[in-house]
Amino acid sequence: MLEEVERWLSARSWSVRDRPIQQLMGAKHAGGQSVSVVLPALDEEATVGDIVSVIRRELMERVPLVDELVVVDSGSRDRTSEVAAAAGARVVHRDTILPRVPAVPGKGEVLWRSLLVTGGDIVCFVDADLREFRADFVSGIVGPLLTDPDVHLVKAMYDRPLGAAPGQGGRVTELMARPLLNMHWPRLAGFVQPLGGEYAARRSLLEQLPFPVGYGVELGMLVDALHLVGLDALAQVDVGVRRHRHQDGQALGRMSAAIYRTAQLRLARGHLVRPALTQFERGADGFEPRTYSVDTEERPPMTEIAEYAARRVA
């Protein structure tokens, strides 16, 4: 590991216990910073309500750390929107945000659009499929942004059990993202969960970043933030254990392809020879090919969107 990364790990890796909630409230009051929490959601009726309820109870009613809580529904076919609204979130449908730009499927698309319907100086993203959710997933990663003006983006780090096996979750991280980062962006090798969906950042940073529309958004954001603000402006906080719904191997393959494509563009900004991934499923007559397109689109920095600029002026 690079000496610079070793120093970064000592200086920019914390525990959620390092910043008690009252310290965060004092820093929030002194700095006058507002906090938005965004949950991108697609068919998450089983978990989104509990997450919203915890954030409202612990971080909005008990202490006013969070100023707004928004669930962006990206086309759920279940009761995700109804459950989230009943639990106390403001629910916005992806397709109603910036309607002049047709929406495409993908997590990054939802995160990008969420900047237009939130107002916080600090924006915190939380995946909507978490189980046994705790409020310190939010307070932990927001904390360094409230207390240290030199920090611009904070990722959560945690254990990711796979069933009863501790530490076996995050398969795409270990098989795809971590090797890519260590080989091509070794200054980012200290991130424990580079692909984790729980992270917070200053709006002033997010609005300058391009957003890959799909699963490559977390890796792309980390790499682009490194180039824009430098390693010392990035940090991570240990929030314990993350439990969530795991995807099957083929879904992870498609996720890996999108992440590799995101890395490829940032390495060379070159031509994609074949932006597709063929996988195989056993059918009645043997193995049958299934070909999926790999996300090849990115959304521009939000500062280039006229509606966003107009909103800021207003």
Tab-separated table of C-alpha atoms in Angstrom:
chain	number	residue	atom	x	y	z
A	1	MET	CA	0.000	0.000	0.000
A	2	LEU	CA	1.220	3.505	-0.792
A	3	GLU	CA	2.554	5.514	2.130
A	4	GLU	CA	0.091	8.250	1.227
A	5	VAL	CA	-2.765	5.771	1.611
A	6	GLU	CA	-1.464	4.551	4.958
A	7	ARG	CA	-1.390	8.122	6.204
A	8	TRP	CA	-4.881	8.688	4.819
A	9	LEU	CA	-6.203	5.626	6.602
A	10	SER	CA	-4.955	7.013	9.911
A	11	ALA	CA	-6.222	10.533	9.312
A	12	ARG	CA	-9.462	9.984	7.399
A	13	SER	CA	-10.941	6.719	8.727
A	14	TRP	CA	-13.203	7.060	11.738
A	15	SER	CA	-15.798	5.229	13.800
A	16	VAL	CA	-19.369	6.406	14.221
A	17	ARG	CA	-18.567	6.662	17.942
A	18	ASP	CA	-15.982	9.386	17.316
A	19	ARG	CA	-18.666	12.055	16.879
A	20	PRO	CA	-21.566	11.935	19.358
A	21	ILE	CA	-24.867	13.263	18.101
A	22	GLN	CA	-24.751	16.362	20.298
A	23	GLN	CA	-21.385	17.290	18.803
A	24	LEU	CA	-22.926	17.008	15.357
A	25	MET	CA	-25.878	19.177	16.351
A	26	GLY	CA	-23.520	21.825	17.691
A	27	ALA	CA	-21.500	21.810	14.491
A	28	LYS	CA	-24.655	21.925	12.370
A	29	HIS	CA	-25.975	24.912	14.282
A	30	ALA	CA	-22.629	26.724	14.178
A	31	GLY	CA	-22.115	26.130	10.456
A	32	GLY	CA	-25.701	26.655	9.361
A	33	GLN	CA	-25.550	23.631	7.067
A	34	SER	CA	-28.672	21.751	5.989
A	35	VAL	CA	-28.822	17.987	5.424
A	36	SER	CA	-30.879	16.068	2.865
A	37	VAL	CA	-31.238	12.281	2.895
A	38	VAL	CA	-32.127	10.533	-0.378
A	39	LEU	CA	-33.280	6.932	-0.744
A	40	PRO	CA	-33.283	5.667	-4.355
A	41	ALA	CA	-35.936	2.959	-4.434
A	42	LEU	CA	-37.201	0.317	-6.843
A	43	ASP	CA	-39.600	-2.320	-5.493
A	44	GLU	CA	-38.444	-1.999	-1.888
A	45	GLU	CA	-41.778	-2.030	-0.024
A	46	ALA	CA	-40.431	-4.618	2.427
A	47	THR	CA	-37.675	-2.372	3.797
A	48	VAL	CA	-38.115	1.270	2.776
A	49	GLY	CA	-40.735	2.029	5.441
A	50	ASP	CA	-38.541	0.899	8.329
A	51	ILE	CA	-35.602	2.962	7.068
A	52	VAL	CA	-37.729	6.088	6.678
A	53	SER	CA	-39.296	5.584	10.111
A	54	VAL	CA	-35.921	5.298	11.835
A	55	ILE	CA	-34.536	8.419	10.165
A	56	ARG	CA	-37.656	10.453	10.957
A	57	ARG	CA	-37.836	9.337	14.581
A	58	GLU	CA	-34.140	9.474	15.452
A	59	LEU	CA	-32.765	12.251	13.237
A	60	MET	CA	-35.696	14.565	12.537
A	61	GLU	CA	-37.979	14.394	15.576
A	62	ARG	CA	-35.680	13.394	18.450
A	63	VAL	CA	-32.867	15.625	17.158
A	64	PRO	CA	-33.192	17.824	14.045
A	65	LEU	CA	-30.058	16.626	12.269
A	66	VAL	CA	-31.806	15.841	8.974
A	67	ASP	CA	-33.767	18.637	7.293
A	68	GLU	CA	-35.427	16.694	4.503
A	69	LEU	CA	-35.987	13.044	3.682
A	70	VAL	CA	-36.790	12.150	0.073
A	71	VAL	CA	-37.513	8.791	-1.521
A	72	VAL	CA	-37.052	8.841	-5.289
A	73	ASP	CA	-39.087	6.001	-6.784
A	74	SER	CA	-37.621	4.828	-10.071
A	75	GLY	CA	-40.686	2.929	-11.307
A	76	SER	CA	-41.665	0.494	-8.573
A	77	ARG	CA	-44.396	-2.019	-9.365
A	78	ASP	CA	-45.108	-2.685	-5.700
A	79	ARG	CA	-46.219	-0.350	-2.874
A	80	THR	CA	-42.826	1.296	-2.337
A	81	SER	CA	-44.174	4.828	-2.796
A	82	GLU	CA	-47.171	4.317	-0.535
A	83	VAL	CA	-45.130	2.684	2.228
A	84	ALA	CA	-42.445	5.388	2.101
A	85	ALA	CA	-45.004	8.209	2.202
A	86	ALA	CA	-46.908	6.602	5.089
A	87	ALA	CA	-43.643	6.360	7.043
A	88	GLY	CA	-43.019	10.081	6.612
A	89	ALA	CA	-40.861	10.565	3.514
A	90	ARG	CA	-41.516	12.957	0.674
A	91	VAL	CA	-41.843	10.692	-2.345
A	92	VAL	CA	-40.897	11.890	-5.825
A	93	HIS	CA	-41.132	9.795	-8.958
A	94	ARG	CA	-38.017	9.778	-11.107
A	95	ASP	CA	-39.939	10.594	-14.301
A	96	THR	CA	-41.376	13.820	-12.873
A	97	ILE	CA	-37.908	15.279	-12.331
A	98	LEU	CA	-36.489	17.150	-15.324
A	99	PRO	CA	-39.106	15.706	-17.712
A	100	ARG	CA	-37.502	17.265	-20.810
A	101	VAL	CA	-34.686	14.698	-20.415
A	102	PRO	CA	-36.201	11.206	-20.820
A	103	ALA	CA	-35.222	9.016	-17.896
A	104	VAL	CA	-33.287	5.796	-18.366
A	105	PRO	CA	-33.194	2.853	-15.953
A	106	GLY	CA	-30.407	2.889	-13.407
A	107	LYS	CA	-29.449	3.859	-9.899
A	108	GLY	CA	-27.094	6.640	-10.994
A	109	GLU	CA	-29.910	8.236	-12.975
A	110	VAL	CA	-32.017	8.489	-9.809
A	111	LEU	CA	-29.181	9.917	-7.718
A	112	TRP	CA	-28.401	12.533	-10.368
A	113	ARG	CA	-32.014	13.659	-10.615
A	114	SER	CA	-32.350	13.809	-6.830
A	115	LEU	CA	-30.124	16.898	-6.784
A	116	LEU	CA	-32.940	18.796	-8.482
A	117	VAL	CA	-35.532	17.944	-5.810
A	118	THR	CA	-33.415	18.396	-2.688
A	119	GLY	CA	-31.941	21.513	-1.146
A	120	GLY	CA	-29.469	20.369	1.493
A	121	ASP	CA	-25.911	21.651	1.592
A	122	ILE	CA	-25.007	18.061	2.441
A	123	VAL	CA	-26.684	15.205	0.568
A	124	CYS	CA	-26.683	11.717	2.072
A	125	PHE	CA	-27.569	8.678	-0.037
A	126	VAL	CA	-28.905	5.487	1.582
A	127	ASP	CA	-29.917	2.305	-0.238
A	128	ALA	CA	-33.554	1.345	0.341
A	129	ASP	CA	-33.004	-2.413	0.757
A	130	LEU	CA	-31.202	-2.300	4.113
A	131	ARG	CA	-32.418	-4.488	6.960
A	132	GLU	CA	-31.907	-3.827	10.678
A	133	PHE	CA	-31.252	-0.199	9.743
A	134	ARG	CA	-29.780	2.148	12.362
A	135	ALA	CA	-29.762	5.934	12.388
A	136	ASP	CA	-25.990	6.073	12.734
A	137	PHE	CA	-25.689	4.956	9.110
A	138	VAL	CA	-26.729	8.544	8.390
A	139	SER	CA	-25.262	10.440	11.348
A	140	GLY	CA	-21.966	8.580	10.999
A	141	ILE	CA	-21.271	9.618	7.413
A	142	VAL	CA	-22.751	13.098	7.728
A	143	GLY	CA	-20.674	13.808	10.832
A	144	PRO	CA	-17.268	14.537	9.247
A	145	LEU	CA	-18.897	16.890	6.732
A	146	LEU	CA	-20.455	18.895	9.555
A	147	THR	CA	-17.336	19.044	11.713
A	148	ASP	CA	-14.491	19.275	9.176
A	149	PRO	CA	-14.719	21.796	6.314
A	150	ASP	CA	-11.862	20.068	4.491
A	151	VAL	CA	-13.884	16.858	4.011
A	152	HIS	CA	-16.102	16.732	0.923
A	153	LEU	CA	-17.231	13.105	0.577
A	154	VAL	CA	-17.642	10.347	3.167
A	155	LYS	CA	-18.296	6.658	2.484
A	156	ALA	CA	-19.696	4.247	5.048
A	157	MET	CA	-17.622	1.156	5.778
A	158	TYR	CA	-19.018	-1.973	7.396
A	159	ASP	CA	-19.030	-5.749	7.528
A	160	ARG	CA	-21.205	-7.367	4.855
A	161	PRO	CA	-22.260	-10.877	5.868
A	162	LEU	CA	-23.590	-13.240	3.211
A	163	GLY	CA	-26.147	-15.395	4.984
A	164	ALA	CA	-24.381	-16.863	8.007
A	165	ALA	CA	-20.915	-16.241	6.556
A	166	PRO	CA	-19.301	-13.093	7.974
A	167	GLY	CA	-17.513	-10.791	5.575
A	168	GLN	CA	-18.518	-12.669	2.409
A	169	GLY	CA	-20.856	-10.015	1.010
A	170	GLY	CA	-19.637	-7.420	-1.451
A	171	ARG	CA	-18.612	-9.933	-4.089
A	172	VAL	CA	-18.478	-7.365	-6.902
A	173	THR	CA	-16.292	-5.181	-4.694
A	174	GLU	CA	-13.759	-7.946	-4.116
A	175	LEU	CA	-13.761	-9.419	-7.630
A	176	MET	CA	-14.065	-6.277	-9.724
A	177	ALA	CA	-13.865	-2.902	-7.987
A	178	ARG	CA	-11.031	-3.502	-5.559
A	179	PRO	CA	-8.649	-4.925	-8.183
A	180	LEU	CA	-9.494	-2.044	-10.544
A	181	LEU	CA	-8.852	0.585	-7.897
A	182	ASN	CA	-5.636	-1.006	-6.642
A	183	MET	CA	-4.209	-1.316	-10.134
A	184	HIS	CA	-5.360	1.937	-11.702
A	185	TRP	CA	-6.200	4.301	-8.841
A	186	PRO	CA	-4.027	3.026	-5.970
A	187	ARG	CA	-4.650	6.201	-3.953
A	188	LEU	CA	-8.214	4.895	-3.483
A	189	ALA	CA	-7.067	1.474	-2.258
A	190	GLY	CA	-7.834	2.389	1.360
A	191	PHE	CA	-11.605	2.446	0.888
A	192	VAL	CA	-13.145	-0.568	2.610
A	193	GLN	CA	-16.464	-0.339	0.760
A	194	PRO	CA	-15.865	1.644	-2.448
A	195	LEU	CA	-19.162	0.462	-3.961
A	196	GLY	CA	-21.285	0.907	-0.844
A	197	GLY	CA	-24.537	2.768	-1.372
A	198	GLU	CA	-24.327	4.741	1.862
A	199	TYR	CA	-22.306	7.921	1.451
A	200	ALA	CA	-22.671	11.650	1.945
A	201	ALA	CA	-21.132	14.590	0.126
A	202	ARG	CA	-21.286	18.323	-0.125
A	203	ARG	CA	-23.679	19.543	-2.786
A	204	SER	CA	-20.891	21.794	-4.052
A	205	LEU	CA	-18.989	18.622	-5.017
A	206	LEU	CA	-21.902	16.530	-6.293
A	207	GLU	CA	-23.101	19.223	-8.672
A	208	GLN	CA	-19.708	19.221	-10.413
A	209	LEU	CA	-19.576	15.456	-11.005
A	210	PRO	CA	-20.834	13.476	-13.999
A	211	PHE	CA	-23.122	10.593	-12.942
A	212	PRO	CA	-22.942	7.213	-14.688
A	213	VAL	CA	-26.599	6.262	-15.006
A	214	GLY	CA	-26.225	2.689	-13.754
A	215	TYR	CA	-24.301	0.632	-11.226
A	216	GLY	CA	-21.029	2.332	-12.084
A	217	VAL	CA	-22.088	5.487	-10.257
A	218	GLU	CA	-20.273	4.748	-6.995
A	219	LEU	CA	-16.935	3.898	-8.592
A	220	GLY	CA	-17.212	6.788	-11.042
A	221	MET	CA	-18.042	9.247	-8.293
A	222	LEU	CA	-15.102	8.124	-6.160
A	223	VAL	CA	-12.598	8.368	-9.021
A	224	ASP	CA	-13.903	11.727	-10.216
A	225	ALA	CA	-13.974	13.154	-6.685
A	226	LEU	CA	-10.360	12.110	-6.198
A	227	HIS	CA	-9.325	14.100	-9.256
A	228	LEU	CA	-11.517	17.065	-8.373
A	229	VAL	CA	-10.847	17.584	-4.650
A	230	GLY	CA	-7.974	15.228	-3.779
A	231	LEU	CA	-7.599	12.251	-1.451
A	232	ASP	CA	-7.550	14.229	1.798
A	233	ALA	CA	-11.040	15.555	1.023
A	234	LEU	CA	-12.375	11.980	1.037
A	235	ALA	CA	-13.060	9.927	4.162
A	236	GLN	CA	-14.808	6.839	5.522
A	237	VAL	CA	-16.654	5.982	8.740
A	238	ASP	CA	-17.176	2.550	10.304
A	239	VAL	CA	-20.893	2.058	11.008
A	240	GLY	CA	-20.800	-1.633	11.978
A	241	VAL	CA	-22.726	-4.218	9.939
A	242	ARG	CA	-24.773	-3.809	6.763
A	243	ARG	CA	-27.508	-6.335	6.019
A	244	HIS	CA	-29.453	-6.214	2.794
A	245	ARG	CA	-30.980	-8.236	-0.006
A	246	HIS	CA	-28.301	-10.045	-2.040
A	247	GLN	CA	-28.528	-10.462	-5.789
A	248	ASP	CA	-27.845	-13.621	-7.774
A	249	GLY	CA	-24.645	-14.284	-9.663
A	250	GLN	CA	-25.921	-13.185	-13.051
A	251	ALA	CA	-27.157	-9.856	-11.701
A	252	LEU	CA	-23.733	-9.370	-10.146
A	253	GLY	CA	-22.164	-10.102	-13.533
A	254	ARG	CA	-24.180	-7.324	-15.129
A	255	MET	CA	-23.235	-5.010	-12.300
A	256	SER	CA	-19.565	-5.869	-12.809
A	257	ALA	CA	-19.790	-5.112	-16.522
A	258	ALA	CA	-21.232	-1.661	-15.816
A	259	ILE	CA	-18.497	-0.957	-13.275
A	260	TYR	CA	-15.777	-2.090	-15.661
A	261	ARG	CA	-17.213	0.147	-18.362
A	262	THR	CA	-17.187	3.108	-15.973
A	263	ALA	CA	-13.550	2.432	-15.153
A	264	GLN	CA	-12.682	2.024	-18.831
A	265	LEU	CA	-14.070	5.424	-19.722
A	266	ARG	CA	-12.111	7.063	-16.942
A	267	LEU	CA	-8.914	5.328	-17.962
A	268	ALA	CA	-9.003	6.237	-21.611
A	269	ARG	CA	-12.272	7.959	-22.490
A	270	GLY	CA	-11.977	5.581	-25.400
A	271	HIS	CA	-14.321	3.661	-27.671
A	272	LEU	CA	-16.373	0.797	-26.279
A	273	VAL	CA	-15.814	-2.095	-28.659
A	274	ARG	CA	-18.914	-4.000	-27.546
A	275	PRO	CA	-21.108	-2.406	-24.867
A	276	ALA	CA	-22.930	-5.667	-24.136
A	277	LEU	CA	-22.618	-8.704	-21.877
A	278	THR	CA	-23.766	-12.217	-22.826
A	279	GLN	CA	-24.603	-14.619	-20.007
A	280	PHE	CA	-26.012	-18.157	-20.074
A	281	GLU	CA	-28.986	-19.842	-18.451
A	282	ARG	CA	-29.860	-23.517	-18.685
A	283	GLY	CA	-33.115	-24.074	-20.534
A	284	ALA	CA	-35.023	-27.082	-21.798
A	285	ASP	CA	-32.596	-27.527	-24.699
A	286	GLY	CA	-29.362	-26.741	-22.892
A	287	PHE	CA	-27.633	-23.454	-22.167
A	288	GLU	CA	-29.334	-20.443	-23.693
A	289	PRO	CA	-27.592	-17.090	-24.229
A	290	ARG	CA	-29.007	-13.913	-22.746
A	291	THR	CA	-27.413	-10.672	-23.890
A	292	TYR	CA	-27.753	-7.467	-21.916
A	293	SER	CA	-26.668	-3.988	-22.903
A	294	VAL	CA	-24.054	-2.344	-20.674
A	295	ASP	CA	-24.852	1.189	-19.550
A	296	THR	CA	-22.977	3.549	-21.835
A	297	GLU	CA	-24.581	6.822	-20.836
A	298	GLU	CA	-23.545	9.374	-18.243
A	299	ARG	CA	-25.370	12.453	-17.049
A	300	PRO	CA	-23.408	15.727	-17.121
A	301	PRO	CA	-22.514	17.691	-13.989
A	302	MET	CA	-25.678	19.259	-12.602
A	303	THR	CA	-24.147	22.726	-12.938
A	304	GLU	CA	-24.576	22.318	-16.720
A	305	ILE	CA	-28.349	21.829	-16.436
A	306	ALA	CA	-30.271	25.058	-17.064
A	307	GLU	CA	-33.119	24.162	-14.693
A	308	TYR	CA	-30.676	23.589	-11.858
A	309	ALA	CA	-28.886	26.877	-12.502
A	310	ALA	CA	-32.227	28.723	-12.630
A	311	ARG	CA	-33.289	27.185	-9.335
A	312	ARG	CA	-30.107	28.373	-7.653
A	313	VAL	CA	-30.586	31.924	-8.946
A	314	ALA	CA	-34.193	31.959	-7.725
